[in-house]
Amino acid sequence: AGASLSGADFFGAGAVGSAPSMARSWRGGGAQQEADAAGAFDAAYEAEGHIREDTSPTEGARRAELDNLKQQMVHDRDHLLRRIGACQAERAVHERERDAARASARVLEAQLTDAHCAPARARDRLRSLEMELRLLRARLGDETAARRVAEHAAGRAR
């Protein structure tokens, strides 16, 4: 079943060899030539029927196998599309988590930098407060001295 057939097997043993002779004889016409042509056609039709009978079970099995493979392919494709969707959703979650972790890291780095700079800033602030206090004391001392001088001058003027 399924083997390739020669022209003689397909059309019948007598039909292949007689095709050129049939073409010559048709030119002249006649009942015998028409009968030969009809016989060759019937033999070919019958041979085709035998071939179809031989290949029908195989063809049916192949078609069933093809249909099963198509269904499996559709199922596999749907499964892969669902898997792709799940992987994309998982990737999006991981990207959000990564972005949140990066933001937290930036905040912590800023706090760490502030903590490292805090003692220096505290010392600078302490120095500036001490300087401001010295300036205020000097101004107060100058004002106190100026008032004493003014009071002393006012006391002499009286």
C-alpha angles and dihedrals in degrees: 000000000000094000116138115256129213121237090258091055092046099046099026127265097274097043099064097052093044099051095095091042090050090053091053093046094049090063089066094043126214145145095265092057092050090050091050091050092048090049091050090049092049091049091050092047091049092048090050089051091053091050091049090049090051094047099037097084091044092045091048091050091048091048091049090048090048091050090049091049091049091051091047090049091052090047092048091047092051090047091050092047090052089047091050090051091049092048091049091050090048090049090051090052091049091048091052090048090048092049091049090049091050091050091049090049091052091050092048092047090052091049091048091051089049090049091051091048095043097085092049091046091047091051091048091048091048091051092049091049091049090049092048090049091051090050091050092048090048091049091046090048091049091049092046090050092047091050092050090050090048092047091047091049091047090049091053093046093058 
